[in-house]
Coordinates of C-alpha atoms in Angstrom, one line a residue:
M1 CA -16.5 0.2 -4.9
G2 CA -13.0 0.5 -3.4
L3 CA -9.3 -0.1 -3.6
N4 CA -8.2 -3.6 -4.2
F5 CA -4.9 -5.5 -4.2
R6 CA -4.4 -8.6 -6.5
N7 CA -1.6 -11.1 -6.2
S8 CA -0.4 -12.4 -9.6
T9 CA 2.8 -13.9 -8.2
N10 CA 3.7 -17.3 -6.8
A11 CA 4.0 -16.3 -3.2
A12 CA 1.9 -14.7 -0.5
I13 CA 2.3 -10.9 -0.3
F14 CA 2.0 -8.8 2.8
V15 CA 0.7 -5.3 2.2
V16 CA 0.6 -1.9 4.0
F17 CA -1.4 0.9 2.5
A18 CA -2.1 4.6 3.4
Y19 CA -5.3 6.4 2.9
P20 CA -6.6 10.0 3.4
D21 CA -7.5 10.7 7.0
F22 CA -8.2 14.3 8.1
S23 CA -8.2 13.4 11.8
C24 CA -4.4 12.9 11.5
T25 CA -2.2 15.9 11.7
P26 CA 0.2 17.3 10.4
V27 CA 0.2 14.6 7.7
N28 CA -3.5 13.9 6.8
Y29 CA -3.0 10.2 6.1
S30 CA -3.3 6.9 8.1
K31 CA -1.5 3.7 7.3
A32 CA -2.9 0.2 7.9
G33 CA -1.5 -3.3 7.6
W34 CA -0.6 -6.0 7.3
Y35 CA -2.9 -7.6 4.7
R36 CA -2.0 -11.0 3.5
V37 CA -2.8 -11.6 -0.2
N38 CA -2.4 -15.2 -1.3
P39 CA -1.4 -16.1 -4.9
G40 CA -4.4 -15.5 -7.2
Q41 CA -6.3 -13.7 -4.5
T42 CA -7.8 -10.2 -4.6
I43 CA -8.7 -8.3 -1.4
Q44 CA -10.4 -5.0 -0.9
V45 CA -8.7 -2.7 1.6
W46 CA -10.7 0.5 1.0
S47 CA -14.5 0.5 0.9
G48 CA -16.0 3.4 -1.0
F49 CA -15.4 5.6 -3.9
A50 CA -11.7 5.3 -4.9
G51 CA -11.7 8.0 -7.6
G52 CA -9.9 11.2 -7.0
N53 CA -8.0 9.9 -3.9
T54 CA -4.3 9.4 -3.6
F55 CA -3.2 6.2 -1.8
F56 CA 0.2 4.8 -0.9
Y57 CA 1.3 1.1 -0.6
Y58 CA 4.2 -1.1 0.3
A59 CA 4.4 -4.9 -0.2
E60 CA 6.8 -7.7 0.4
D61 CA 6.9 -11.5 0.1
D62 CA 8.9 -14.2 1.8
F63 CA 11.3 -14.4 -1.2
G64 CA 12.7 -10.9 -0.5
R65 CA 10.8 -9.2 -3.3
T66 CA 9.5 -5.7 -2.3
W67 CA 7.2 -3.2 -4.0
Q68 CA 8.4 0.0 -2.4
G69 CA 8.6 3.7 -3.1
S70 CA 10.0 6.9 -1.7
Y71 CA 7.5 7.9 1.0
F72 CA 9.0 6.5 4.2
T73 CA 7.1 5.8 7.4
Q74 CA 7.5 3.4 10.3
V75 CA 5.5 0.2 10.5
P76 CA 5.3 -2.5 13.2
E77 CA 5.1 -6.3 12.7
N78 CA 1.6 -6.5 14.2
A79 CA -1.7 -5.5 12.6
F80 CA -2.1 -1.7 12.9
D81 CA -4.1 1.3 11.8
W82 CA -2.0 4.4 12.7
C83 CA -1.6 8.0 11.6
W84 CA 1.3 8.5 9.1
D85 CA 3.7 10.0 11.7
T86 CA 3.1 7.3 14.4
G87 CA 6.0 4.9 15.0
C88 CA 7.5 2.7 17.7
T89 CA 10.9 1.5 19.0
T90 CA 10.5 -1.9 17.3
C91 CA 9.1 -0.5 14.0
R92 CA 11.0 -0.5 10.8
N93 CA 11.1 2.2 8.1
V94 CA 9.5 1.2 4.8
G95 CA 9.0 3.3 1.6
L96 CA 5.5 3.5 0.2
R97 CA 4.6 4.0 -3.5
R98 CA 2.2 6.8 -4.4
I99 CA -0.9 6.0 -6.5
A100 CA -3.3 8.8 -7.6
V101 CA -6.6 7.4 -8.7
S102 CA -8.3 9.2 -11.6
P103 CA -11.6 10.9 -10.8
F104 CA -14.8 9.0 -11.6
V105 CA -13.2 5.6 -11.0
L106 CA -15.3 3.5 -8.6
N107 CA -13.0 0.5 -8.2
Y108 CA -9.2 0.5 -8.5
T109 CA -7.0 -2.5 -8.4
I110 CA -3.2 -2.7 -7.9
D111 CA -2.0 -6.0 -9.3
F112 CA 1.4 -7.3 -8.0
I113 CA 3.3 -9.1 -10.8
R114 CA 6.8 -10.7 -11.0
S115 CA 7.9 -9.8 -14.5
S116 CA 7.0 -7.4 -17.3
S117 CA 5.8 -10.3 -19.4
Q118 CA 2.7 -10.4 -17.2
R119 CA 1.8 -6.8 -18.1
K120 CA -1.6 -6.0 -19.7
P121 CA -2.6 -2.9 -21.6
A122 CA -3.0 0.2 -19.5
S123 CA -6.4 0.9 -17.9
T124 CA -7.9 3.6 -15.7
T125 CA -9.0 1.0 -13.1
L126 CA -5.9 -1.3 -13.0
R127 CA -2.2 -0.8 -12.3
M128 CA 0.2 -3.7 -12.7
T129 CA 3.2 -3.2 -10.5
L130 CA 6.6 -4.8 -10.6
P131 CA 8.9 -5.5 -7.6
S132 CA 11.4 -2.8 -6.8
K133 CA 15.1 -3.2 -7.8
A134 CA 17.4 -4.1 -5.0
T135 CA 19.1 -1.0 -3.5
Q136 CA 20.9 -0.2 -0.4
E137 CA 20.8 3.6 -0.6
K138 CA 19.0 5.6 2.1
P139 CA 16.6 8.4 1.2
I140 CA 18.2 11.9 1.2
L141 CA 15.0 13.7 2.0
R142 CA 12.0 12.5 3.9
R143 CA 9.0 12.7 1.6
V144 CA 5.5 12.9 3.2
P145 CA 2.2 12.8 1.4
A146 CA 0.7 16.2 0.4
K147 CA -2.6 17.2 1.9
P148 CA -5.4 15.2 0.2
K149 CA -8.4 16.8 -1.4
R150 CA -11.6 16.6 0.6
L151 CA -13.7 14.1 -1.3
Q152 CA -16.4 11.7 -0.5
Q153 CA -14.8 9.5 2.1
G154 CA -14.6 5.8 2.0
K155 CA -13.2 3.7 4.9
P156 CA -10.4 1.1 5.3
Q157 CA -11.3 -2.5 5.6
L158 CA -9.5 -3.2 8.9
Q159 CA -10.9 -6.6 9.8
K160 CA -8.6 -8.4 7.2
R161 CA -5.3 -7.3 8.8
I162 CA -2.9 -9.9 10.3
T163 CA 0.3 -10.0 12.3
H164 CA 3.1 -10.0 9.7
K165 CA 5.3 -13.1 10.1
K166 CA 8.9 -12.0 10.1
R167 CA 11.1 -13.4 7.4
T168 CA 13.9 -15.6 8.6
K169 CA 17.3 -15.2 6.8

């Protein structure tokens, strides 16, 4: 049971995800990263019932592809497990995508793909996700996750985190 990330691209992907955490205030979410997902690999980042929870994720590879959204928070280059609002002077702002998992789903997988030709039919337990389009615009408003529902809690799998190797350009 849990939340999984699968890499169906040709390059290693580095992932940050956010999960419900009622010990964090005022935003009841924690963020954890970096998880390295090699091509063809699937890793579990959340152990426990995934259904009914809302998670957030951001990913990037060394070719400059990103899978990002509109929920911005600060992340460091080192392995971390912080409350949503925690930041640092050397952190960078990244936008996370929101994913609401349907109730009664035990396992949920987010599959990173490069092109729409890799898509498969829709499923309640799998989401195939394309890289974001390149954009330079800054967010107008700062979006934060809404308060999560109190459900049976799982826990993040923190032992798989790594220090994110900075891309060189």
